[in-house]
Short mmCIF file of C-alpha atoms and ligand atoms in Angstrom, two decimals:
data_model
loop_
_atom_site.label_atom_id
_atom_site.label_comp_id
_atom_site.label_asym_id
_atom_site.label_seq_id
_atom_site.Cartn_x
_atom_site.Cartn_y
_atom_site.Cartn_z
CA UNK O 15 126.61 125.95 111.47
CA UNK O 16 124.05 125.25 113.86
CA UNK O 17 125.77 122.28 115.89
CA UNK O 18 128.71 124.62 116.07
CA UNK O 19 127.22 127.78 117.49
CA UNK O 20 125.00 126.14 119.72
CA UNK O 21 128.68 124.34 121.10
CA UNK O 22 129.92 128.12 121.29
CA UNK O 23 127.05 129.69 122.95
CA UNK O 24 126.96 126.61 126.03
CA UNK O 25 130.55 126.86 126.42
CA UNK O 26 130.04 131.23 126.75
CA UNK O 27 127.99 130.37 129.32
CA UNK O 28 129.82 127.64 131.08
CA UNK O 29 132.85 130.03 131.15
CA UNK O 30 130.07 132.90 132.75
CA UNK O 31 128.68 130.57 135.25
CA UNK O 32 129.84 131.94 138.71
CA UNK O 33 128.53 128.57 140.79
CA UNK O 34 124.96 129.77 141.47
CA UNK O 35 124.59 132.11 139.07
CA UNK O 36 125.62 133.68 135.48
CA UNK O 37 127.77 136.55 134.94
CA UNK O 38 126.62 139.05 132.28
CA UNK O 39 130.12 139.47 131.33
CA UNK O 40 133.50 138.41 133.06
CA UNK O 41 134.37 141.93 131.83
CA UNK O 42 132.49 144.58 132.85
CA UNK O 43 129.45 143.03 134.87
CA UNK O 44 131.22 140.59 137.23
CA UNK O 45 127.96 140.47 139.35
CA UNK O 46 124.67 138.85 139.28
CA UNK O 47 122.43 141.15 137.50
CA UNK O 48 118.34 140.72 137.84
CA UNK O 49 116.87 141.34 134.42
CA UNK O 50 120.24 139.23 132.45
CA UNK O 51 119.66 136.00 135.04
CA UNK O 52 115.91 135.73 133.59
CA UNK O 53 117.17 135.89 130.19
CA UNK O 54 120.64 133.93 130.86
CA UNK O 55 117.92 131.38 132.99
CA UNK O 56 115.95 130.99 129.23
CA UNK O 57 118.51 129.50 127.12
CA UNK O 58 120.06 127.39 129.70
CA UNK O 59 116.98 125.96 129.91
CA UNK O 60 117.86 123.77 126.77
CA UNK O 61 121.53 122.87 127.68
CA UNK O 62 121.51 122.59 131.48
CA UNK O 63 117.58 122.72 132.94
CA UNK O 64 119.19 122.18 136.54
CA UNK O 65 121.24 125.16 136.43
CA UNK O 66 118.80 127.46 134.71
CA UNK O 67 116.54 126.87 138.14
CA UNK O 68 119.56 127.32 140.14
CA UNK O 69 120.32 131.03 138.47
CA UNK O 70 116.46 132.28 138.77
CA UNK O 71 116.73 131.18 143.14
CA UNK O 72 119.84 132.66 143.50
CA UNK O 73 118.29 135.87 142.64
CA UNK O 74 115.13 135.20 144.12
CA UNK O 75 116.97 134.45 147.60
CA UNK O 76 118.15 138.20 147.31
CA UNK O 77 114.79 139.47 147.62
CA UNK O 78 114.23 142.33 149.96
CA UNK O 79 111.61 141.68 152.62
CA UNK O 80 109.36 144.40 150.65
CA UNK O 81 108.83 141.73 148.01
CA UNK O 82 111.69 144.01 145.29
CA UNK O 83 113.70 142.06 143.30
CA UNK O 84 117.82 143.80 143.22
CA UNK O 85 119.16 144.99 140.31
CA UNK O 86 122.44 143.90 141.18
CA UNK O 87 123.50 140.99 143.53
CA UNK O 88 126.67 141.33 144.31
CA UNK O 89 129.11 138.30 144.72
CA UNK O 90 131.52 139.25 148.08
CA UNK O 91 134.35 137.04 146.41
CA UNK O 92 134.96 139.80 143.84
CA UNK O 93 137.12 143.04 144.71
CA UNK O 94 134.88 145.65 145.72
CA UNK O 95 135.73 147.86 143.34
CA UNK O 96 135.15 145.54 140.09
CA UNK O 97 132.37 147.32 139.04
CA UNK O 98 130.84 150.92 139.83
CA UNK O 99 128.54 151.58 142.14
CA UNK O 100 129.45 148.76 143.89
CA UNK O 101 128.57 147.03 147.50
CA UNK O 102 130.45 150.13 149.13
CA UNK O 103 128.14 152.73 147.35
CA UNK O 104 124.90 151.00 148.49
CA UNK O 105 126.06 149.48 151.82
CA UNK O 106 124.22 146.08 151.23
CA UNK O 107 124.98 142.75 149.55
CA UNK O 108 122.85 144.39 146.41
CA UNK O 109 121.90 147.27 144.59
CA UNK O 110 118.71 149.09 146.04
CA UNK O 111 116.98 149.94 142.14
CA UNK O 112 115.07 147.29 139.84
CA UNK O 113 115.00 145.50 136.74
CA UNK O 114 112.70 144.86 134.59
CA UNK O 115 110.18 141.81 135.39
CA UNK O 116 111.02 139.05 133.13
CA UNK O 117 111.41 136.23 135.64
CA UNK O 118 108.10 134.78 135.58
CA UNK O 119 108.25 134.16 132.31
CA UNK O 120 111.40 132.47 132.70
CA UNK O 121 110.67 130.75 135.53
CA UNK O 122 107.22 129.36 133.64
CA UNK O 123 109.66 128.56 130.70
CA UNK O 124 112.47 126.65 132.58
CA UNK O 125 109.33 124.41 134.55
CA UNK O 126 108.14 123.44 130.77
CA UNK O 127 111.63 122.32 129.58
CA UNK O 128 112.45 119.68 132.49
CA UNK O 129 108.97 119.80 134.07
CA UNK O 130 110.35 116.06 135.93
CA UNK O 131 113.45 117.91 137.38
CA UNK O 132 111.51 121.48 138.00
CA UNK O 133 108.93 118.88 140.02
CA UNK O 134 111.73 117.17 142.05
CA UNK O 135 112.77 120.10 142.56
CA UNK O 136 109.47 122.01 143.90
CA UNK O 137 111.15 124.87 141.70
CA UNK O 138 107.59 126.43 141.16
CA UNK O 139 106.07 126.23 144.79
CA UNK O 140 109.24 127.75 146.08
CA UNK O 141 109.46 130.29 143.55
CA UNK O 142 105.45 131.42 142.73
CA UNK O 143 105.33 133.38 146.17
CA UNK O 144 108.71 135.16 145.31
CA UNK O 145 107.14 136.17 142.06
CA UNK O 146 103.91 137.30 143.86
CA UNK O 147 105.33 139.13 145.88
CA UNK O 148 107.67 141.11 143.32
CA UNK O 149 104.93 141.77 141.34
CA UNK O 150 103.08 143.32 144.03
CA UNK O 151 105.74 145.68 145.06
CA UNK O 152 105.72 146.80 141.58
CA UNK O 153 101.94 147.41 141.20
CA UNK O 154 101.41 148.60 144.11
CA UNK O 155 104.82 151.01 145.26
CA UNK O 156 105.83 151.59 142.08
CA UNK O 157 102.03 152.73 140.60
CA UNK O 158 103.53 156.62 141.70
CA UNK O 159 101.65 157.97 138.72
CA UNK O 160 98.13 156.38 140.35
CA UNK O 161 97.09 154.78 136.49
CA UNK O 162 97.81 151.35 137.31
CA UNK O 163 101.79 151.16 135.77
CA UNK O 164 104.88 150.61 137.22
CA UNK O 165 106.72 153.75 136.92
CA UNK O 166 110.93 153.72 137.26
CA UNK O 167 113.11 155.84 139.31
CA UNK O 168 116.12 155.60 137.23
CA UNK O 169 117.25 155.01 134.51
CA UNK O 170 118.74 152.26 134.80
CA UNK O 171 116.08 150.70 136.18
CA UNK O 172 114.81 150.11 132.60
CA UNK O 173 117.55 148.25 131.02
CA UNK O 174 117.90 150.38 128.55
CA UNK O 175 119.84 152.66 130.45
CA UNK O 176 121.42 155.40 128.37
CA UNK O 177 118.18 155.15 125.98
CA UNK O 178 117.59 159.04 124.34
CA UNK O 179 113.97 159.11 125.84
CA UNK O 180 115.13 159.90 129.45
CA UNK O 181 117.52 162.64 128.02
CA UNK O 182 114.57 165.44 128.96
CA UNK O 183 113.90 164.32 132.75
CA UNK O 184 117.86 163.53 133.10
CA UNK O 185 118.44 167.10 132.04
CA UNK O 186 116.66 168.11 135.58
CA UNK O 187 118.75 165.98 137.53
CA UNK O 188 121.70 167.92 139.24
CA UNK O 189 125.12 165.65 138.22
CA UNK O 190 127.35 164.45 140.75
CA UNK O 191 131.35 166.32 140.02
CA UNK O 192 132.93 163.69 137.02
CA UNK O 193 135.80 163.55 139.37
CA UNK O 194 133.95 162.50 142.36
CA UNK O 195 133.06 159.56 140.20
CA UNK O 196 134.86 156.04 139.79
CA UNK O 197 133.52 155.06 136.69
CA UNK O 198 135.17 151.48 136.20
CA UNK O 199 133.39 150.30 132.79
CA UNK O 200 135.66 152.29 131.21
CA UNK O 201 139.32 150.98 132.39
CA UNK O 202 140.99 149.89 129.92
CA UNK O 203 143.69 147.90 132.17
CA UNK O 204 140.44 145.69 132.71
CA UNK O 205 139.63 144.72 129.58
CA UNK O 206 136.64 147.10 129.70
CA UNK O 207 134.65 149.69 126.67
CA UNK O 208 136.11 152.49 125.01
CA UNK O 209 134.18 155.80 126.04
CA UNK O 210 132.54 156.05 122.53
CA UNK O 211 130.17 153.19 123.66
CA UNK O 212 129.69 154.00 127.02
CA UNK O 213 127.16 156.79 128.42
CA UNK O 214 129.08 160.11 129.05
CA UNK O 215 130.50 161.12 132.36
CA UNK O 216 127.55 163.50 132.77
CA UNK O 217 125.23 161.26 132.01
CA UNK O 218 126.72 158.75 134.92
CA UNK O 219 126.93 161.75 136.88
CA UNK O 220 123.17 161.67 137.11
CA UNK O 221 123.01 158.38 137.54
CA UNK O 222 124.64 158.54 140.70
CA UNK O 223 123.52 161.32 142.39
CA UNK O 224 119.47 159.80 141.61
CA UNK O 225 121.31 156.23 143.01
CA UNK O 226 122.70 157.86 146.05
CA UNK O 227 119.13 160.23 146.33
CA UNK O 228 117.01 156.95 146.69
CA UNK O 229 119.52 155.22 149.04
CA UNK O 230 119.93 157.84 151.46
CA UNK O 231 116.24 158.50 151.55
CA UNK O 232 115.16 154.86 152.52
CA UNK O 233 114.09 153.55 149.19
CA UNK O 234 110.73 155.85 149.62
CA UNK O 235 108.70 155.19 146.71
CA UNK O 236 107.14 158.36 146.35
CA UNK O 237 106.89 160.65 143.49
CA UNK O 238 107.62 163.98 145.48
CA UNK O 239 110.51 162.93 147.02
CA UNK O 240 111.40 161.31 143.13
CA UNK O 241 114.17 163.52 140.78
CA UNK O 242 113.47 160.91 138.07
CA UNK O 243 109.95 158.87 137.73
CA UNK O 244 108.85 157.62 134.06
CA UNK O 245 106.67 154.76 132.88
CA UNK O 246 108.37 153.17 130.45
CA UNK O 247 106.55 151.08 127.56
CA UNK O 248 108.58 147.75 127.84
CA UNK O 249 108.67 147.42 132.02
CA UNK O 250 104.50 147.37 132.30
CA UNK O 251 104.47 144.89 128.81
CA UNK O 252 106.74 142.42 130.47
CA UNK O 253 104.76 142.87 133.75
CA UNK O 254 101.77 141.99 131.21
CA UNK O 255 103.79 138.79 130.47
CA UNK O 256 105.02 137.90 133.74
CA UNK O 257 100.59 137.93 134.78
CA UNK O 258 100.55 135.88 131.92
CA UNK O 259 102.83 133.13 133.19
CA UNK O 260 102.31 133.76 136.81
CA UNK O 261 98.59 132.21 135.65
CA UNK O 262 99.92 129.43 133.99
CA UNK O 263 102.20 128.81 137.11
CA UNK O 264 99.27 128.93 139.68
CA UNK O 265 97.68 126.86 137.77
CA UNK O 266 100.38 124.18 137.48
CA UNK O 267 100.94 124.02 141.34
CA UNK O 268 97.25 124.43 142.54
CA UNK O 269 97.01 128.12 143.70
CA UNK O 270 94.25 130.83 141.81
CA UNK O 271 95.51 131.78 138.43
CA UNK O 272 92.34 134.14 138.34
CA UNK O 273 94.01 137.13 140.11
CA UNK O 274 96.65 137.08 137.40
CA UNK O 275 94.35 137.02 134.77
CA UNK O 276 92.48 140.13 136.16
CA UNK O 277 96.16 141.38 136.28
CA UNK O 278 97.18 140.90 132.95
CA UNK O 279 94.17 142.30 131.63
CA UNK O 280 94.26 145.26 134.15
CA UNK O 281 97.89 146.25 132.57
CA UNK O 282 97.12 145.52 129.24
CA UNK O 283 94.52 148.20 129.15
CA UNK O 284 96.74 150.51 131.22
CA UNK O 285 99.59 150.43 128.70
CA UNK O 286 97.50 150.49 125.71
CA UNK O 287 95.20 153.08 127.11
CA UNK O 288 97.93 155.52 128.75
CA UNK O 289 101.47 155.18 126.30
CA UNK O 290 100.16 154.00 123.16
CA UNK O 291 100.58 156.85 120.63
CA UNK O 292 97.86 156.17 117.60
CA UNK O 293 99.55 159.32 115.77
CA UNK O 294 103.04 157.83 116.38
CA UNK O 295 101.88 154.13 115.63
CA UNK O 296 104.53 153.26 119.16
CA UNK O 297 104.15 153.25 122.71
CA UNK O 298 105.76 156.49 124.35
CA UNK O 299 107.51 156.66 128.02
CA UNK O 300 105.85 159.55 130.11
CA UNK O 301 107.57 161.88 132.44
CA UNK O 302 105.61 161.97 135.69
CA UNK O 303 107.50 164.60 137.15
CA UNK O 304 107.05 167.16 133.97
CA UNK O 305 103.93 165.64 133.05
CA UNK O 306 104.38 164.75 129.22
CA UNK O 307 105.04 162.08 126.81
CA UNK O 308 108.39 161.02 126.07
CA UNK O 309 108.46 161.61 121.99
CA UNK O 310 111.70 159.45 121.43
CA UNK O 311 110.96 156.12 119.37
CA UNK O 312 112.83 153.18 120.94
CA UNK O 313 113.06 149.99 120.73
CA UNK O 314 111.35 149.99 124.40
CA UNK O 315 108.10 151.09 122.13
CA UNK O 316 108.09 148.12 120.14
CA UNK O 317 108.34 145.75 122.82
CA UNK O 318 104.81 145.31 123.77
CA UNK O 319 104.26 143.57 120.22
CA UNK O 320 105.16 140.72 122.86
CA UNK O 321 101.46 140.80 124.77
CA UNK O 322 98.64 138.58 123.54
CA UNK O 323 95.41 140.09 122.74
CA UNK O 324 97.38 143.43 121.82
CA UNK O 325 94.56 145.70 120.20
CA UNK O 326 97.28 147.70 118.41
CA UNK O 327 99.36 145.01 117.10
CA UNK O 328 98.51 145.98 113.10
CA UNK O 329 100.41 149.52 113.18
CA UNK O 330 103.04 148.48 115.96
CA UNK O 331 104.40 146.20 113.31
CA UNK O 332 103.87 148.71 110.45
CA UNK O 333 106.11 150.99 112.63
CA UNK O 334 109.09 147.98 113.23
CA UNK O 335 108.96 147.88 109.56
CA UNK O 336 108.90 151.66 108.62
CA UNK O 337 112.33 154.15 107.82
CA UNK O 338 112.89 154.21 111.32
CA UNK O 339 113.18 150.52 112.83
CA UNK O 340 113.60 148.91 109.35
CA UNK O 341 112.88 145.05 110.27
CA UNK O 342 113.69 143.01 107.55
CA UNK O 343 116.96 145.60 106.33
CA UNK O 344 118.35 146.45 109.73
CA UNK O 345 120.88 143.73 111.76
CA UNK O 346 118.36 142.66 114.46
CA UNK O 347 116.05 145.54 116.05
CA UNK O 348 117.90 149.32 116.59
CA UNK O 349 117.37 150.55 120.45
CA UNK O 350 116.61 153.87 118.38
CA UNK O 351 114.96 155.74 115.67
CA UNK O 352 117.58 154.91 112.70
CA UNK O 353 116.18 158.82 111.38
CA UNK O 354 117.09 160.63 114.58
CA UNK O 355 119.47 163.15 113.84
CA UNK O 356 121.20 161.86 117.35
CA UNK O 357 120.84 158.40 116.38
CA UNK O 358 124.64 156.99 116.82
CA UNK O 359 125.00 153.33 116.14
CA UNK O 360 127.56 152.63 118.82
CA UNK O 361 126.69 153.88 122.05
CA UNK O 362 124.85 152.71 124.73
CA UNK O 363 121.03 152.64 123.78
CA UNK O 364 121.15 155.09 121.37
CA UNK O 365 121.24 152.92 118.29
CA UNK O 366 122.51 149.98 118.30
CA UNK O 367 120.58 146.74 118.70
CA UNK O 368 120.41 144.27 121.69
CA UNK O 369 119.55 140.61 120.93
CA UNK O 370 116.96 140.73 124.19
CA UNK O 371 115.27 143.55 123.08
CA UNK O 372 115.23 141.79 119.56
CA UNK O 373 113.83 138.72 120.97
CA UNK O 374 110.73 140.37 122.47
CA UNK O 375 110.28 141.11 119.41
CA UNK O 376 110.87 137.78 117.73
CA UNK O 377 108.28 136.57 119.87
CA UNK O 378 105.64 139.45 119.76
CA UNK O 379 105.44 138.51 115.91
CA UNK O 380 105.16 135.38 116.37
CA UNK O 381 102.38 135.99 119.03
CA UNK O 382 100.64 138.13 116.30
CA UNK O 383 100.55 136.16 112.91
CA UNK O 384 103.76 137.80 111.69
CA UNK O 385 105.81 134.60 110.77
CA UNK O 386 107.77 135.47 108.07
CA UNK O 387 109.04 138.72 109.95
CA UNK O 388 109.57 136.21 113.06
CA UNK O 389 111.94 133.87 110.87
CA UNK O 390 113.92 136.57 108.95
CA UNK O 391 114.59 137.98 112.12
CA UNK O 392 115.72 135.08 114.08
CA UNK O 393 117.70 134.24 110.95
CA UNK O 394 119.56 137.67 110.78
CA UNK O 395 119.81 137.31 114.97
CA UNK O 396 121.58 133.76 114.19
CA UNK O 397 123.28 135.11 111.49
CA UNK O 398 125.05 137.99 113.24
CA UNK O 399 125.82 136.18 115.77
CA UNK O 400 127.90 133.63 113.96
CA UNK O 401 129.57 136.59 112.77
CA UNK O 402 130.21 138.65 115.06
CA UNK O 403 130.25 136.39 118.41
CA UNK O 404 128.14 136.65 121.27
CA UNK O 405 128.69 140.58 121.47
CA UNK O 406 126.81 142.92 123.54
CA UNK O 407 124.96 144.91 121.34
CA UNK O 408 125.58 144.97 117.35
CA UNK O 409 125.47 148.16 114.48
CA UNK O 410 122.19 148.19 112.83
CA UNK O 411 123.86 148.81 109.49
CA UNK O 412 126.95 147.12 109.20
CA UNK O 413 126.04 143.71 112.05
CA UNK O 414 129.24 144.96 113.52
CA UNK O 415 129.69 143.81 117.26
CA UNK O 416 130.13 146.11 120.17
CA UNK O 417 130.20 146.15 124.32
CA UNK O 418 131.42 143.52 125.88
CA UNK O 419 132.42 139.89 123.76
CA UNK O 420 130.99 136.58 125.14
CA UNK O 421 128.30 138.39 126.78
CA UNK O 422 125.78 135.95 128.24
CA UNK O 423 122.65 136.84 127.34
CA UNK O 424 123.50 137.16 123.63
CA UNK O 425 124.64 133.81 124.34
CA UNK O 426 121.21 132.40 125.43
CA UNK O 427 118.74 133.91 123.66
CA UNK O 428 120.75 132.37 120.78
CA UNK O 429 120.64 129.11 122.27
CA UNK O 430 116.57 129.67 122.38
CA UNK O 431 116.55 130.71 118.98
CA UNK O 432 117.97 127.79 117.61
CA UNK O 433 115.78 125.51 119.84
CA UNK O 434 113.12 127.19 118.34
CA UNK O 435 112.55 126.54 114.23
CA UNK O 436 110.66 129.33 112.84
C1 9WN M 18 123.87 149.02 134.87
C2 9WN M 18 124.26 143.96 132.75
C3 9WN M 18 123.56 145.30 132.55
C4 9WN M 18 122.22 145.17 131.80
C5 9WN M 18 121.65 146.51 131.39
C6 9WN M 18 122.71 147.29 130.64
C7 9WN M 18 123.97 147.43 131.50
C8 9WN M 18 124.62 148.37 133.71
C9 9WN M 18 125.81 149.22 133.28
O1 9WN M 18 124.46 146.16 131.84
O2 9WN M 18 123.65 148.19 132.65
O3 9WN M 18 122.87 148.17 135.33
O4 9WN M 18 126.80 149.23 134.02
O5 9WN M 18 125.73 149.88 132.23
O6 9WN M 18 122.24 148.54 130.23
O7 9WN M 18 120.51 146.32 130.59
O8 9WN M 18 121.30 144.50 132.61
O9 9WN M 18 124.37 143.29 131.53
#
């Protein structure tokens, strides 16, 4: 089985490829898109090295001069209006929002599999000041709450897009008419979801009008001129991660790895001390705006099991393996509280699991000790997918797939998996 669905998950991948770059899905993401190229850029590490350094600097080269990384990049040989908002609604070759940070860690993990090649290369001198600099923009424009964590601006900004704990500073935002909107994940001429899965038209009606808000104020990072600003649990952990290999990277090509030490740490005691809940045993998203904590338990709260040297690592994995996350029962990690009375194990984070999010996971219990959870895990991950395909996102009860098929990151975090024993 293993031969065979590592064969299926390189060819996924070679269909995605896009000649610089992977797409998420020749379905409904025919674009390059940030936080999907780290992953995508960690399991071609172990089929095709050379390419995964050729997806992380095709996204680096997007950078904007104030050191973000895009969301989006968008290729100019597909149709313009493939995919909604496209390069007409932002008016640049890419989107103007984030992703989260992953890419150091990628970038640290693609070096180690071909170090000769990455070398050759100069893939890390090139890329460390990229990284530096994205980092910086995030800790420093995006600290709007003053506490030392990136905060978002919109939702989709945190991957999780549709997740239930932005439902409360959503409800604030003003939605743009559903008729003024050309929603294209949803045509089914294309190939594309059925509206069950997808967020609701008033959902991507405040999408929009917070997308178009930010654009046609300049990208100001401010939190007055904000109508959506959260700091979401799994952004500042993987910022915690990306320190982590940003140290390991300075120290492979000669710069100071002490700054990103003092960074790590720095974040580490700013998510711990600001969003972990002690009574909740999870990390909680906070509103800025409204000032309060976001009660909703996601998979987003579980995620920074993935930082060394986490002091609450004991009752984060008590909570993963609790009624409402069920690790060990449940088909890979749910994206939501499996006891929410809105729990739905379809749509669009709000229930069903992800094989990224899942991974973080894999790896924070690993990190902490938890080795038989890591390998029943990876085994159901492998498992499902064999089933099911390289599908989007999967039911938490049933393993059944859902979202778009052949989907690229499913693909590659699969191939890590299996390059990985326990
Ligand atoms: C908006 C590409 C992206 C992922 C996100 C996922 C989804 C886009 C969408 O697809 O978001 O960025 O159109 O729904 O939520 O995590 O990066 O795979």
């Amino acid at each position: 089985m293993t031969g065979e669905l590592r064969g299926a998950a390189a060819r996924v991948l070679a269909a995605n490829w896009a000649g610089a770059w992977t797409v998420p899905s020749r379905t409904l993401y025919p674009h390059q898109w940030s936080w999907d190229s780290a992953f995508i850029a960690l399991g071609l590490r172990h089929v095709a090295p050379g390419r995964a350094r050729q997806e992380l600097n095709s996204l680096l080269a997007a950078q904007w001069a104030d050191g973000r990384l895009p969301h989006i990049v968008f290729d100019p040989a597909v149709p313009a209006d493939a995919y909604f908002p496209g390069p007409g609604f932002w008016g640049a070759r890419t989107s103007g929002l984030v992703q989260p940070p992953v890419h150091a860690l990628a970038a640290w993990e693609v070096f180690r599999a071909d170090p000769a090649g990455a070398r050759h290369d100069g893939f890390l001198p090139a890329a460390y000041p990229r990284l530096a600099a994205w980092h910086r923009y995030l800790r420093d424009r995006r600290d709007l709450g003053g506490d030392g964590l990136v905060a978002l601006i919109h939702p989709w900004e945190s991957g999780t897009d549709n997740s239930p704990a932005w439902d409360a500073p959503l409800a604030a935002v003003d939605p743009v008419p559903i008729g003024a909107l050309q929603r294209r994940d949803l045509d089914p001429a294309a190939g594309h979801a059925t509206a069950a899965e997808r967020p609701t038209d008033l959902d991507y009606g405040r999408y929009v009008r917070l997308a178009a808000a930010y654009r046609d104020r300049g990208y100001a990072d401010t939190l007055d001129t904000s109508g959506f600003a959260v700091e979401d649990p799994m952004t500042n952990a993987l910022l915690v991660l990306a320190e982590h290999a940003m140290t390991a990277i300075a120290a492979e090509i000669g710069a100071d790895p002490a700054p990103h030490r003092t960074a790590a740490a720095e974040l580490t005691g700013a998510l711990v001390g600001r969003l972990y809940d002690a009574d909740a045993g999870t990390f909680l998203a906070r509103d800025l705006l409204a000032g309060r904590v976001l009660d909703a338990y996601t998979v987003a709260g579980l995620v920074p099991l993935a930082v060394p040297d986490l002091p609450v690592a004991g009752p984060l994995v008590k909570t993963a393996l609790g009624e409402r996350f069920q690790l060990g029962t449940a088909h890979l990690v749910p994206s939501y509280d499996l006891t929410a009375p809105d729990f739905d194990p379809a749509r669009y984070w709000r229930g069903p699991a992800w094989y990224n999010t899942s991974w973080l996971v894999w790896r924070g219990l690993r990190a902490h000790g938890e080795a038989g959870h890591a390998a029943d895990l990876r085994a159901r991950m492998l498992a499902c997918a064999a089933r099911a395909g390289f599908r989007e996102y999967v039911d938490p009860h049933t393993g059944a797939g859902h979202g778009s098929a052949d989907f690229s990151w499913t693909a590659a975090l699969v191939l890590d998996l299996l390059a990985t024993r326990a």
